[in-house]
Structure formats: structure tokens, C-alpha cells
XYZ file of N, CA and C in Angstrom:
405
model
N 0.830 -1.182 0.000
C 0.000 0.000 0.000
C 0.876 1.248 0.000
N 0.277 2.332 -0.422
C 0.933 3.625 -0.358
C 0.398 4.366 0.861
N 1.277 5.121 1.499
C 0.882 5.881 2.677
C 1.249 7.341 2.480
N 0.469 8.208 3.087
C 0.762 9.633 3.044
C 0.988 10.129 4.460
N 1.640 11.266 4.562
C 1.910 11.881 5.846
C 1.485 13.341 5.744
N 0.828 13.851 6.765
C 0.329 15.227 6.714
C 1.412 16.248 6.400
N 2.646 16.021 6.870
C 3.708 16.996 6.608
C 4.087 17.051 5.129
N 3.708 16.053 4.339
C 4.001 16.048 2.902
C 2.861 16.639 2.074
N 1.770 16.990 2.728
C 0.627 17.561 2.001
C 0.971 18.971 1.531
N 0.709 19.223 0.256
C 1.026 20.515 -0.344
C -0.184 21.434 -0.328
N 0.070 22.729 -0.120
C -1.048 23.662 -0.254
C -1.458 23.732 -1.717
N -2.727 23.849 -1.950
C -3.221 23.855 -3.323
C -3.048 25.228 -3.952
N -2.467 25.253 -5.160
C -2.346 26.489 -5.922
C -3.543 26.657 -6.842
N -4.258 25.579 -7.060
C -5.420 25.570 -7.935
C -6.600 24.989 -7.165
N -7.783 25.236 -7.652
C -8.970 24.664 -7.016
C -8.943 23.150 -7.178
N -8.982 22.457 -6.071
C -8.996 20.997 -6.106
C -10.433 20.504 -6.174
N -10.568 19.320 -6.732
C -11.875 18.662 -6.709
C -12.147 18.213 -5.280
N -13.401 18.041 -4.957
C -13.789 17.584 -3.629
C -13.046 16.292 -3.284
N -12.375 16.275 -2.132
C -11.659 15.089 -1.681
C -10.284 14.904 -2.299
N -9.861 15.788 -3.171
C -8.565 15.669 -3.845
C -7.507 16.449 -3.060
N -6.324 15.853 -2.916
C -5.213 16.486 -2.198
C -3.937 16.274 -2.997
N -2.955 17.117 -2.767
C -1.660 17.006 -3.447
C -0.591 16.714 -2.397
N 0.378 15.851 -2.795
C 1.403 15.407 -1.860
C 2.782 15.595 -2.465
N 3.738 16.018 -1.649
C 5.127 16.159 -2.091
C 5.758 14.784 -2.266
N 5.343 13.835 -1.450
C 5.832 12.460 -1.551
C 4.845 11.528 -0.864
N 4.970 10.258 -1.184
C 4.196 9.212 -0.522
C 5.166 8.096 -0.156
N 4.748 7.199 0.699
C 5.581 6.058 1.084
C 4.940 4.773 0.569
N 5.788 3.837 0.196
C 5.319 2.503 -0.196
C 5.661 1.599 0.976
N 4.661 1.054 1.633
C 4.861 0.400 2.922
C 5.227 -1.077 2.857
N 5.297 -1.654 1.664
C 5.660 -3.066 1.560
C 6.821 -3.239 0.590
N 7.414 -4.383 0.614
C 8.514 -4.701 -0.294
C 7.976 -5.534 -1.460
N 6.817 -5.154 -1.960
C 6.154 -5.878 -3.042
C 6.066 -5.011 -4.296
N 5.761 -5.668 -5.398
C 5.606 -4.967 -6.670
C 4.432 -3.995 -6.623
N 4.498 -2.986 -7.492
C 3.378 -2.065 -7.690
C 3.383 -1.645 -9.153
N 2.423 -0.811 -9.555
C 2.229 -0.520 -10.976
C 2.088 0.981 -11.217
N 2.745 1.453 -12.267
C 2.635 2.836 -12.726
C 1.804 2.785 -14.002
N 0.591 3.303 -13.933
C -0.403 3.129 -14.989
C -0.656 4.447 -15.718
N -0.625 4.401 -17.048
C -1.017 5.548 -17.861
C -2.395 5.262 -18.433
N -3.334 6.143 -18.127
C -4.727 5.996 -18.540
C -5.056 7.104 -19.530
N -5.796 6.775 -20.587
C -6.140 7.748 -21.623
C -7.649 7.843 -21.801
N -8.105 9.066 -22.041
C -9.493 9.299 -22.451
C -9.418 9.911 -23.839
N -9.916 9.189 -24.833
C -9.839 9.660 -26.224
C -10.669 10.918 -26.440
N -10.110 11.809 -27.280
C -10.842 13.001 -27.684
C -10.882 14.112 -26.654
N -10.145 13.966 -25.548
C -10.120 14.992 -24.510
C -8.695 15.514 -24.394
N -8.514 16.832 -24.542
C -7.184 17.418 -24.439
C -6.634 17.197 -23.031
N -5.352 16.829 -22.955
C -4.740 16.554 -21.663
C -5.311 15.327 -20.998
N -5.655 14.343 -21.804
C -6.392 13.187 -21.293
C -5.523 12.060 -20.755
N -4.200 12.206 -20.757
C -3.344 11.170 -20.187
C -3.154 11.445 -18.697
N -3.492 10.473 -17.885
C -3.297 10.565 -16.441
C -2.482 9.370 -15.988
N -1.650 9.584 -14.971
C -0.853 8.506 -14.418
C -1.376 8.165 -13.025
N -1.392 6.876 -12.739
C -1.848 6.375 -11.450
C -0.809 5.405 -10.902
N -0.623 5.441 -9.601
C 0.240 4.478 -8.921
C -0.687 3.502 -8.205
N -0.626 2.240 -8.606
C -1.555 1.230 -8.102
C -0.760 0.221 -7.271
N -1.167 -0.038 -6.011
C -0.337 -0.810 -5.100
C -0.285 -2.321 -5.294
N -1.239 -2.909 -6.007
C -1.160 -4.365 -6.197
C -1.986 -4.796 -7.409
N -1.795 -6.046 -7.809
C -2.430 -6.562 -9.029
C -3.948 -6.641 -8.909
N -4.464 -6.952 -7.742
C -5.919 -7.044 -7.582
C -6.579 -5.688 -7.845
N -6.023 -4.617 -7.288
C -6.556 -3.275 -7.554
C -6.375 -2.907 -9.018
N -5.249 -3.287 -9.593
C -4.988 -2.984 -11.001
C -6.034 -3.638 -11.903
N -6.337 -4.897 -11.657
C -7.320 -5.597 -12.488
C -8.712 -4.992 -12.322
N -9.031 -4.532 -11.119
C -10.297 -3.838 -10.911
C -10.355 -2.543 -11.701
N -9.258 -1.807 -11.708
C -9.155 -0.560 -12.473
C -9.289 -0.853 -13.963
N -8.607 -1.886 -14.433
C -8.622 -2.244 -15.860
C -9.990 -2.739 -16.313
N -10.779 -3.265 -15.403
C -12.088 -3.811 -15.790
C -13.055 -2.732 -16.277
N -12.740 -1.470 -16.002
C -13.617 -0.386 -16.457
C -13.190 0.182 -17.809
N -12.195 -0.434 -18.457
C -11.749 0.023 -19.783
C -12.895 -0.001 -20.794
N -12.881 0.995 -21.680
C -13.814 1.037 -22.808
C -13.037 1.539 -24.019
N -13.681 1.656 -25.155
C -13.003 2.164 -26.346
C -12.569 3.613 -26.170
N -13.262 4.379 -25.344
C -12.965 5.793 -25.159
C -12.092 6.082 -23.945
N -12.087 5.216 -22.959
C -11.368 5.427 -21.704
C -10.683 4.117 -21.334
N -9.349 4.110 -21.363
C -8.649 2.831 -21.222
C -7.227 3.008 -20.699
N -6.665 1.898 -20.234
C -5.264 1.869 -19.831
C -4.415 1.823 -21.088
N -3.557 2.821 -21.228
C -2.676 2.915 -22.390
C -1.407 2.102 -22.168
N -0.904 2.116 -20.936
C 0.341 1.410 -20.641
C 0.438 1.149 -19.146
N 1.087 0.035 -18.813
C 1.380 -0.275 -17.419
C 2.865 -0.578 -17.303
N 3.492 0.031 -16.311
C 4.870 -0.293 -15.959
C 4.817 -1.078 -14.651
N 5.445 -2.245 -14.651
C 5.586 -3.015 -13.418
C 6.805 -2.470 -12.682
N 6.628 -2.105 -11.426
C 7.743 -1.669 -10.588
C 8.030 -2.833 -9.650
N 9.135 -3.521 -9.907
C 9.418 -4.776 -9.196
C 10.591 -4.626 -8.230
N 10.470 -5.249 -7.049
C 11.548 -5.221 -6.065
C 12.667 -6.188 -6.455
N 13.848 -6.019 -5.858
C 14.987 -6.881 -6.198
C 14.710 -8.376 -6.051
N 13.955 -8.771 -5.027
C 13.695 -10.202 -4.848
C 12.906 -10.782 -6.018
N 12.122 -9.961 -6.707
C 11.322 -10.442 -7.826
C 12.105 -10.425 -9.133
N 12.871 -9.347 -9.370
C 13.555 -9.198 -10.660
C 14.981 -9.748 -10.661
N 15.400 -10.331 -9.543
C 16.714 -10.981 -9.416
C 17.876 -10.035 -9.727
N 17.736 -8.770 -9.319
C 18.835 -7.813 -9.411
C 19.037 -7.218 -8.020
N 19.867 -6.208 -7.928
C 20.119 -5.578 -6.629
C 19.334 -4.279 -6.448
N 18.371 -4.006 -7.346
C 17.606 -2.753 -7.237
C 16.187 -2.908 -7.782
N 15.353 -1.947 -7.426
C 14.009 -1.878 -7.987
C 14.111 -1.565 -9.470
N 13.179 -2.129 -10.262
C 13.153 -1.863 -11.700
C 11.730 -1.537 -12.148
N 11.657 -0.683 -13.180
C 10.373 -0.310 -13.772
C 10.400 -0.778 -15.217
N 9.483 -1.718 -15.576
C 9.507 -2.330 -16.905
C 8.099 -2.406 -17.487
N 8.028 -2.291 -18.817
C 6.746 -2.311 -19.529
C 6.088 -3.685 -19.395
N 4.857 -3.693 -18.921
C 4.099 -4.922 -18.711
C 3.277 -5.250 -19.951
N 3.382 -6.484 -20.429
C 2.631 -6.922 -21.610
C 1.372 -7.699 -21.226
N 1.440 -8.473 -20.131
C 0.281 -9.283 -19.738
C 0.389 -9.693 -18.277
N -0.771 -9.965 -17.694
C -0.854 -10.572 -16.367
C -1.640 -11.859 -16.532
N -1.064 -12.955 -16.033
C -1.761 -14.240 -16.051
C -1.926 -14.724 -14.623
N -2.927 -15.553 -14.404
C -3.095 -16.243 -13.129
C -2.606 -17.666 -13.308
N -1.584 -18.017 -12.555
C -0.969 -19.341 -12.637
C -0.999 -19.956 -11.240
N -1.710 -21.044 -11.089
C -1.817 -21.720 -9.789
C -2.175 -20.742 -8.668
N -3.101 -19.817 -8.939
C -3.549 -18.869 -7.934
C -2.603 -17.708 -7.671
N -1.550 -17.591 -8.473
C -0.573 -16.506 -8.301
C -0.568 -15.615 -9.531
N -0.210 -14.352 -9.332
C -0.068 -13.435 -10.460
C 1.272 -13.663 -11.128
N 1.241 -13.743 -12.446
C 2.432 -13.940 -13.273
C 2.504 -12.752 -14.230
N 3.635 -12.044 -14.223
C 3.793 -10.835 -15.032
C 4.680 -11.126 -16.231
N 4.130 -10.923 -17.424
C 4.894 -11.095 -18.657
C 5.254 -9.706 -19.168
N 6.542 -9.467 -19.331
C 7.030 -8.151 -19.719
C 7.216 -8.047 -21.223
N 7.237 -6.828 -21.718
C 7.419 -6.590 -23.154
C 8.783 -7.064 -23.636
N 9.761 -7.121 -22.736
C 11.108 -7.567 -23.116
C 11.262 -9.088 -23.082
N 10.169 -9.811 -22.822
C 10.199 -11.269 -22.826
C 10.405 -11.915 -21.466
N 10.765 -11.146 -20.451
C 10.960 -11.698 -19.108
C 9.612 -12.024 -18.473
N 9.660 -12.939 -17.504
C 8.489 -13.306 -16.717
C 8.858 -13.220 -15.245
N 7.985 -12.597 -14.451
C 8.169 -12.538 -12.993
C 6.915 -13.094 -12.339
N 7.062 -13.880 -11.287
C 8.268 -14.529 -10.832
C 8.744 -15.564 -11.853
N 10.040 -15.695 -11.958
C 10.626 -16.530 -13.016
C 10.206 -17.992 -12.922
N 9.879 -18.476 -11.729
C 9.492 -19.889 -11.599
C 8.141 -20.189 -12.255
N 7.387 -19.154 -12.611
C 6.100 -19.365 -13.288
C 6.217 -19.322 -14.806
N 7.391 -19.027 -15.314
C 7.584 -18.933 -16.761
C 7.247 -20.261 -17.438
N 6.437 -20.201 -18.486
C 6.079 -21.382 -19.266
C 4.957 -22.217 -18.685
N 4.535 -21.920 -17.462
C 3.433 -22.677 -16.867
C 2.106 -22.166 -17.419
N 1.135 -23.062 -17.613
C -0.164 -22.625 -18.145
C -0.925 -21.787 -17.119
N -1.688 -20.851 -17.637
C -2.484 -19.993 -16.769
C -3.501 -19.215 -17.581
N -4.379 -18.533 -16.901
C -5.420 -17.735 -17.554
C -4.990 -16.279 -17.650
N -5.212 -15.673 -18.811
C -4.866 -14.267 -18.993
C -5.878 -13.409 -18.235
N -5.363 -12.551 -17.341
C -6.210 -11.641 -16.569
C -6.218 -10.246 -17.182
N -5.128 -9.875 -17.849
C -5.016 -8.579 -18.522
C -3.954 -8.692 -19.610
N -4.194 -8.021 -20.739
C -3.206 -8.004 -21.817
C -3.157 -6.604 -22.406
N -1.946 -6.126 -22.673
C -1.740 -4.809 -23.258
C -2.389 -4.737 -24.624
N -3.079 -3.644 -24.892
C -3.781 -3.451 -26.162
C -2.815 -3.213 -27.313
N -1.613 -2.745 -27.027
C -0.570 -2.584 -28.040
C -0.963 -1.753 -29.230
N -1.054 -0.463 -29.038
C -1.489 0.433 -30.109
C -0.411 0.686 -31.157
N 0.706 -0.027 -31.084
C 1.748 0.137 -32.084
C 2.549 1.414 -31.921
N 2.462 2.043 -30.752
C 3.169 3.299 -30.543
C 4.340 3.165 -29.591
N 4.848 1.980 -29.446
C 5.944 1.742 -28.533
C 7.244 2.235 -29.092
């Protein structure tokens, strides 16, 4: 999950929507993967918005509201070192999410699979990138 702290809350320079707040920073309270999502609304100027989503279950719920006019344009998987087998966090383009033996399996655009032990195992596709050819 992401956490906020009152001392990081920014004063608004513009009129905020009801319930909307701005933060100088947030904290990620777990050592688990999260997602940086770009969402687009077609035909609306300035329609690209970015969202930080704390886990795959919330991400799939967000993606379930996709339509031809309002949809997820891209997802970046932000993976911790234990998942990506390196010494640092990495942000990589996500191509698909599958459910394999009750676990989330992330297939990346570069061909990698996280967690690697799920690579090649059969599973059901839960989300797949629409791939608008603009990569």
C-alpha cells in the first residue's frame, strides 16, 4: 500500500476537486511490486493521467472499467529486487498478467516473466496490453 503523511501535504495552488489532495511524496509500505499506470481518455485534451496502483488485484479492478474511449494505455511493473533478481528496484513495460496456480504472473514486453518460476506454466490471462503500435 501507499501511505501519506500530513507533513508532505502541499497547499493547493489551484482549485482541487472535492476530496482531492496534493502530496510532495508518498511512502510505499511493503517490499512488493506495484504498478505505474497511464490511462487515456480519447478526444479529450490533456487526457493522459498517471496512477500508482499498489497491487495486481486493484490494477485488475481498475482495468475492468476500460472502454473504447477510456482505457489503460500502458502499465509499468515496478518490481523489487527479490522479484527481478537484481540488486535494485526496476520499472519495466508490462505486456500481460496471467493467473498461474492462484498466483499473479507478469509477462514483460522484453520477454521476461516474474516470478521466473512461473515462466512457461499454463495460466489464464487476466489482462493483456492493447498494443497500439506506438511503442
